[in-house]
Amino acid sequence: MSPACLEAALTAAGAVEGIRDGVTVPLRFSSVDEEVATLRRSAGLSALPHLTCVRVSGRSAARALEPICPVDLALPKGSARRTLLLHESGLPFVDLDLGRDEDGGYLLFAEGAAPGELVAYLRARIPAGLSVTIDDLAEGAVVVAVNGPFAWELLAEIEGLSILGLPFARLCRPSARSVILRAGKTGEYGYLILAPRDKAGLLWERLLAVGERMEARPVGLLALDLAQLECGSFSVHREGRAGLSALELGLTYRLAWNKAFVGKEALLAQRAAGPRRRLVGLVGTGSLKAGFEAGFEAGAAVRFEGRLVGEVIAAARSEGAGAHVGLGALEAPYAHSGIRRYTVDNEGDARPVRTASPPFVNPRSLFVALGRRGYQARHAFDIPKLARLEPR
Amino acid sequence: MDAALSAQIARREGILDRLRQILIHDLGLELDPAAMDRDAPLFAAGLGLESAMIPRLVAAVEAALGVALPDEGLRTGLYTLDTLTDLVIATAAEGAS
């Protein structure tokens, strides 16, 4: 493999691989806890080869996407919106960042689709006879991400100080073949870099080298998953595949209800009838620091006075939160935060659990002014403790 | 569900509904209450609040719900409608104790 090959660079960095959405991905490089700590302290470098990037262009691009996408397509050039693409049932298909390119075309950064699935989804639903071109960018490009309270500082070293002026949910083209989208799912500053495949390895090496002085490190998908759970950010691979609709997932704010989109009718019907279940945050009792780890696992039953009221959808031990945290899909009347009367089945025991409102941590980026003082001055920032919720 | 849990949930829902009305009528956000998920981020790509609106939000919440929200609580409580509800409830409980 050539030195410019991202796969070679990831292997050299010690990537432990797995499969996600039918694509080989770097799951971790060191321990997940260490990688999350890096992401919360400085900057984490991630390769996201499973992200599907599609460009929709042509005279009728907006008309083609109009009946499909639950977002107002009259986006200003260079701006982006986080939304979803749904199945007709109202269940999520992909988590989507939809951007408007400089030439008026649309860039879709989608998570949750296997190779070719997004293009097939669009082609099956775009009205016939429209002048539109759909390009799957996977062959020529791959996404590298930088996340962390000082991700902006690292990126500025690579791309120049002008990147500091890129607002959230905006994209730019540093070159004809690359795109930078300011977006992320960890609660920290985040940037997605769509880089040419023949340059991605060199980009990765450069980010690592420049990031050394700020202790930036590779971060795999398992750490990103945990960081996403910690900040309560929707995961298409986790709660997105639990059979919950966008309504039950609490994602209706991402949808433009004043227009047609795939899945709208199903959601309206569910809204009229009332959702059967809803997602709610869960926190285990006890403190990790106290050494009392009352955890719970995905798939476990949640009960109120012995009666089954839901199940755990996601669970993880979070050093940052100082507790076991997770998400439960509960019967709608029971799915509220602040309740300390539920239990979770665990190895034959009924363990107390409390419902809570994510985020479970205070993302450091909220307290770091982008472009002001950098990583070397990090101790001067007045930042609350990472764990947001007091242990029981 | 017993009466105590019902009452706790009803109180929480009441505060959430009041907060939704504050965002719409006091802050002028053009939002459909049915689409204002309690876990939606208050700012940016969520419900669209801007940081400049925070003083008005705090004043409206304090006036409507009869609490004095602590500065430290505001630093870590303005993530979602749910976290703001938590802050209101915790502040009210501290005031009562």
Coordinates of N, CA, C and O in Angstrom, one line a residue, chain B:
Chain B
M1 N -49.3 2.4 37.7 CA -48.6 3.6 38.2 C -49.4 4.1 39.4 O -50.6 4.2 39.4
D2 N -48.6 4.5 40.5 CA -49.3 4.9 41.7 C -49.5 6.4 41.7 O -48.9 7.1 40.8
A3 N -50.2 6.9 42.7 CA -50.5 8.4 42.7 C -49.3 9.2 42.8 O -49.2 10.3 42.2
A4 N -48.3 8.8 43.6 CA -47.1 9.6 43.8 C -46.3 9.8 42.5 O -45.9 10.9 42.2
L5 N -46.2 8.7 41.8 CA -45.5 8.7 40.5 C -46.2 9.6 39.5 O -45.7 10.4 38.8
S6 N -47.5 9.4 39.5 CA -48.4 10.2 38.6 C -48.2 11.7 38.8 O -48.1 12.5 37.9
A7 N -48.2 12.0 40.1 CA -48.1 13.4 40.5 C -46.7 14.0 40.1 O -46.6 15.1 39.6
Q8 N -45.7 13.2 40.3 CA -44.3 13.6 40.0 C -44.2 13.9 38.5 O -43.7 14.9 38.0
I9 N -44.8 13.0 37.7 CA -44.7 13.1 36.2 C -45.6 14.3 35.8 O -45.2 15.0 34.9
A10 N -46.7 14.4 36.4 CA -47.6 15.5 36.0 C -46.9 16.9 36.2 O -47.0 17.8 35.4
R11 N -46.3 17.0 37.4 CA -45.6 18.2 37.7 C -44.5 18.5 36.7 O -44.3 19.6 36.2
R12 N -43.8 17.5 36.3 CA -42.7 17.6 35.3 C -43.2 18.1 34.0 O -42.7 19.0 33.3
E13 N -44.3 17.4 33.6 CA -44.9 17.7 32.3 C -45.5 19.2 32.3 O -45.4 19.9 31.3
G14 N -46.0 19.6 33.4 CA -46.5 21.0 33.5 C -45.4 22.0 33.3 O -45.5 23.0 32.7
I15 N -44.2 21.7 34.0 CA -43.1 22.6 33.8 C -42.6 22.6 32.4 O -42.3 23.7 31.8
L16 N -42.5 21.4 31.8 CA -42.1 21.4 30.4 C -43.0 22.1 29.5 O -42.5 22.9 28.6
D17 N -44.3 22.0 29.7 CA -45.2 22.7 28.8 C -45.1 24.2 29.0 O -45.1 25.0 28.1
R18 N -44.8 24.6 30.3 CA -44.7 26.1 30.5 C -43.4 26.6 29.9 O -43.4 27.7 29.3
L19 N -42.3 25.8 29.9 CA -41.1 26.2 29.3 C -41.3 26.4 27.7 O -40.8 27.3 27.1
R20 N -42.1 25.4 27.2 CA -42.3 25.5 25.7 C -43.0 26.8 25.4 O -42.7 27.5 24.4
Q21 N -44.0 27.2 26.2 CA -44.7 28.4 26.0 C -43.9 29.7 26.2 O -44.0 30.7 25.5
I22 N -42.9 29.6 27.1 CA -42.0 30.7 27.3 C -41.1 30.9 26.0 O -40.9 32.0 25.6
L23 N -40.6 29.8 25.5 CA -39.8 29.9 24.3 C -40.6 30.5 23.1 O -40.1 31.3 22.3
I24 N -41.9 30.2 23.0 CA -42.7 30.7 21.9 C -43.1 32.1 22.2 O -43.0 32.9 21.3
H25 N -43.7 32.4 23.3 CA -44.3 33.7 23.5 C -43.4 34.7 24.1 O -43.5 35.9 23.8
D26 N -42.5 34.3 24.9 CA -41.6 35.3 25.5 C -40.3 35.5 24.7 O -39.8 36.7 24.6
L27 N -39.8 34.5 24.1 CA -38.6 34.6 23.3 C -38.9 34.7 21.8 O -38.0 34.9 21.0
G28 N -40.2 34.5 21.4 CA -40.5 34.7 20.0 C -40.1 33.6 19.1 O -40.0 33.8 17.8
L29 N -39.8 32.4 19.6 CA -39.4 31.3 18.6 C -40.6 30.8 17.9 O -41.6 30.5 18.5
E30 N -40.5 30.7 16.6 CA -41.6 30.2 15.8 C -41.5 28.7 15.7 O -41.0 28.1 14.8
L31 N -42.0 28.1 16.8 CA -41.9 26.6 16.8 C -43.3 26.0 17.1 O -44.1 26.6 17.8
D32 N -43.5 24.8 16.6 CA -44.7 24.0 17.0 C -44.4 23.3 18.3 O -43.5 22.5 18.4
P33 N -45.2 23.5 19.3 CA -45.0 22.9 20.6 C -44.8 21.3 20.5 O -44.1 20.7 21.2
A34 N -45.6 20.8 19.5 CA -45.5 19.3 19.3 C -44.2 18.8 18.8 O -43.8 17.7 19.0
A35 N -43.4 19.7 18.2 CA -42.1 19.4 17.7 C -41.0 19.8 18.6 O -39.8 19.7 18.3
M36 N -41.3 20.3 19.8 CA -40.3 20.8 20.7 C -40.0 19.6 21.7 O -40.4 19.6 22.8
D37 N -39.2 18.7 21.2 CA -38.9 17.5 22.0 C -38.1 18.0 23.2 O -37.3 18.9 23.2
R38 N -38.4 17.3 24.3 CA -37.8 17.7 25.6 C -36.3 17.5 25.6 O -35.6 18.1 26.4
D39 N -35.8 16.6 24.7 CA -34.4 16.3 24.6 C -33.7 17.0 23.5 O -32.5 16.8 23.2
A40 N -34.4 17.9 22.8 CA -33.8 18.6 21.7 C -32.9 19.7 22.3 O -33.2 20.3 23.3
P41 N -31.7 19.8 21.7 CA -30.8 20.9 22.2 C -31.5 22.2 22.1 O -32.2 22.5 21.1
L42 N -31.3 23.0 23.2 CA -32.0 24.4 23.2 C -31.4 25.3 22.1 O -32.1 26.0 21.5
F43 N -30.1 25.1 21.9 CA -29.4 26.1 21.0 C -29.0 25.4 19.7 O -29.3 24.2 19.4
A44 N -28.5 26.3 18.8 CA -28.0 25.9 17.5 C -29.0 25.0 16.7 O -30.2 25.5 16.5
A45 N -28.6 23.9 16.3 CA -29.5 23.1 15.4 C -30.7 22.4 16.0 O -31.4 21.7 15.4
G46 N -30.9 22.6 17.3 CA -32.0 22.1 18.0 C -33.2 23.0 17.9 O -33.8 23.2 16.9
L47 N -33.5 23.7 19.0 CA -34.7 24.6 19.0 C -34.3 26.0 18.6 O -35.2 26.8 18.4
G48 N -33.0 26.3 18.4 CA -32.7 27.5 17.7 C -32.4 28.7 18.6 O -32.4 29.8 18.2
L49 N -32.3 28.5 19.9 CA -32.0 29.6 20.8 C -30.6 30.1 20.5 O -29.8 29.4 20.0
E50 N -30.4 31.4 20.8 CA -29.1 32.0 20.7 C -28.6 32.4 22.1 O -29.5 32.7 22.9
S51 N -27.3 32.5 22.2 CA -26.8 32.8 23.6 C -27.3 34.1 24.1 O -27.5 34.4 25.3
A52 N -27.5 35.1 23.1 CA -28.0 36.4 23.5 C -29.4 36.4 24.2 O -29.8 37.3 24.9
M53 N -30.1 35.3 24.0 CA -31.4 35.1 24.5 C -31.4 34.6 26.0 O -32.5 34.6 26.6
I54 N -30.3 34.2 26.4 CA -30.3 33.6 27.8 C -30.8 34.5 28.9 O -31.6 34.0 29.7
P55 N -30.4 35.7 29.0 CA -31.0 36.6 30.0 C -32.5 36.7 30.0 O -33.1 36.6 31.0
R56 N -33.0 36.8 28.8 CA -34.5 36.9 28.7 C -35.1 35.5 29.1 O -36.2 35.5 29.7
L57 N -34.5 34.5 28.7 CA -35.0 33.1 29.0 C -35.0 33.0 30.6 O -36.1 32.6 31.1
V58 N -33.9 33.3 31.2 CA -33.8 33.1 32.6 C -34.9 34.0 33.3 O -35.6 33.5 34.3
A59 N -35.0 35.2 32.9 CA -35.9 36.1 33.6 C -37.4 35.6 33.4 O -38.2 35.6 34.4
A60 N -37.7 35.1 32.2 CA -39.1 34.6 32.0 C -39.3 33.4 32.8 O -40.4 33.2 33.4
V61 N -38.4 32.5 32.9 CA -38.5 31.3 33.7 C -38.7 31.6 35.1 O -39.6 31.1 35.8
E62 N -37.9 32.5 35.6 CA -37.9 32.8 37.1 C -39.3 33.5 37.4 O -39.9 33.2 38.4
A63 N -39.7 34.3 36.5 CA -41.0 35.0 36.8 C -42.2 34.0 36.7 O -43.1 34.1 37.5
A64 N -42.1 33.2 35.7 CA -43.3 32.3 35.5 C -43.4 31.2 36.5 O -44.4 30.7 36.9
L65 N -42.2 30.7 36.9 CA -42.2 29.5 37.8 C -41.8 29.8 39.2 O -41.7 28.9 40.1
G66 N -41.5 31.0 39.5 CA -41.3 31.4 40.9 C -40.0 30.9 41.5 O -40.0 30.5 42.7
V67 N -38.9 30.8 40.7 CA -37.6 30.3 41.2 C -36.6 31.3 40.9 O -36.7 32.1 40.0
A68 N -35.5 31.3 41.7 CA -34.3 32.1 41.4 C -33.2 31.1 40.9 O -32.6 30.4 41.8
L69 N -33.0 31.0 39.6 CA -32.0 30.0 39.1 C -30.6 30.4 39.4 O -30.2 31.5 39.1
P70 N -29.8 29.5 40.0 CA -28.4 29.8 40.4 C -27.5 29.8 39.2 O -27.7 29.1 38.2
D71 N -26.5 30.7 39.2 CA -25.6 30.9 38.1 C -24.9 29.6 37.8 O -24.7 29.2 36.6
E72 N -24.4 28.9 38.8 CA -23.7 27.6 38.6 C -24.6 26.6 37.9 O -24.2 25.8 37.0
G73 N -25.9 26.6 38.3 CA -26.8 25.6 37.7 C -27.1 26.0 36.3 O -27.3 25.1 35.4
L74 N -27.1 27.3 36.0 CA -27.3 27.7 34.6 C -26.2 27.2 33.7 O -26.4 26.9 32.5
R75 N -25.0 27.2 34.2 CA -23.8 26.8 33.4 C -24.0 25.4 32.8 O -23.5 25.1 31.7
T76 N -24.6 24.5 33.6 CA -24.7 23.1 33.2 C -26.1 22.7 33.1 O -26.4 21.5 33.1
G77 N -27.1 23.6 33.0 CA -28.5 23.2 33.0 C -29.2 23.6 31.7 O -30.4 23.3 31.5
L78 N -28.5 24.4 30.8 CA -29.2 24.9 29.7 C -28.9 24.0 28.4 O -28.6 24.6 27.4
Y79 N -29.0 22.7 28.5 CA -28.8 21.9 27.4 C -30.1 21.6 26.6 O -30.1 21.8 25.4
T80 N -31.1 21.2 27.3 CA -32.3 20.8 26.7 C -33.5 21.3 27.6 O -33.3 21.8 28.7
L81 N -34.7 21.2 27.1 CA -35.9 21.5 28.0 C -35.9 20.6 29.2 O -36.2 21.0 30.3
D82 N -35.5 19.4 29.0 CA -35.5 18.4 30.2 C -34.4 18.9 31.2 O -34.7 18.8 32.4
T83 N -33.2 19.3 30.8 CA -32.2 19.7 31.8 C -32.6 21.0 32.5 O -32.4 21.2 33.6
L84 N -33.3 21.8 31.7 CA -33.8 23.1 32.3 C -34.9 22.8 33.4 O -35.0 23.4 34.4
T85 N -35.7 21.8 33.0 CA -36.8 21.4 33.9 C -36.1 20.8 35.2 O -36.6 21.1 36.3
D86 N -35.1 20.0 35.1 CA -34.4 19.5 36.2 C -33.9 20.6 37.1 O -34.0 20.5 38.3
L87 N -33.3 21.6 36.5 CA -32.8 22.8 37.2 C -33.9 23.5 38.0 O -33.7 23.9 39.2
V88 N -35.0 23.7 37.3 CA -36.2 24.3 38.0 C -36.6 23.5 39.2 O -36.8 24.1 40.3
I89 N -36.8 22.2 39.0 CA -37.2 21.4 40.1 C -36.2 21.3 41.3 O -36.6 21.4 42.4
A90 N -34.9 21.2 40.9 CA -33.9 21.2 42.0 C -33.8 22.5 42.7 O -33.7 22.5 43.9
T91 N -34.0 23.6 42.0 CA -33.9 24.9 42.6 C -35.1 25.1 43.5 O -35.0 25.6 44.7
A92 N -36.3 24.7 43.1 CA -37.5 24.8 43.9 C -37.4 24.0 45.2 O -37.8 24.4 46.3
A93 N -36.8 22.8 45.0 CA -36.6 21.9 46.2 C -35.7 22.5 47.2 O -35.9 22.4 48.4
E94 N -34.6 23.1 46.7 CA -33.6 23.7 47.6 C -34.2 24.9 48.3 O -34.0 25.1 49.5
G95 N -35.1 25.6 47.6 CA -35.7 26.7 48.2 C -36.7 26.3 49.3 O -36.9 27.0 50.3
A96 N -37.3 25.1 49.1 CA -38.3 24.7 50.1 C -37.7 24.0 51.3 O -38.3 23.9 52.3
S97 N -36.4 23.6 51.2 CA -35.8 22.9 52.3 C -35.1 23.8 53.3 O -35.0 25.0 53.0

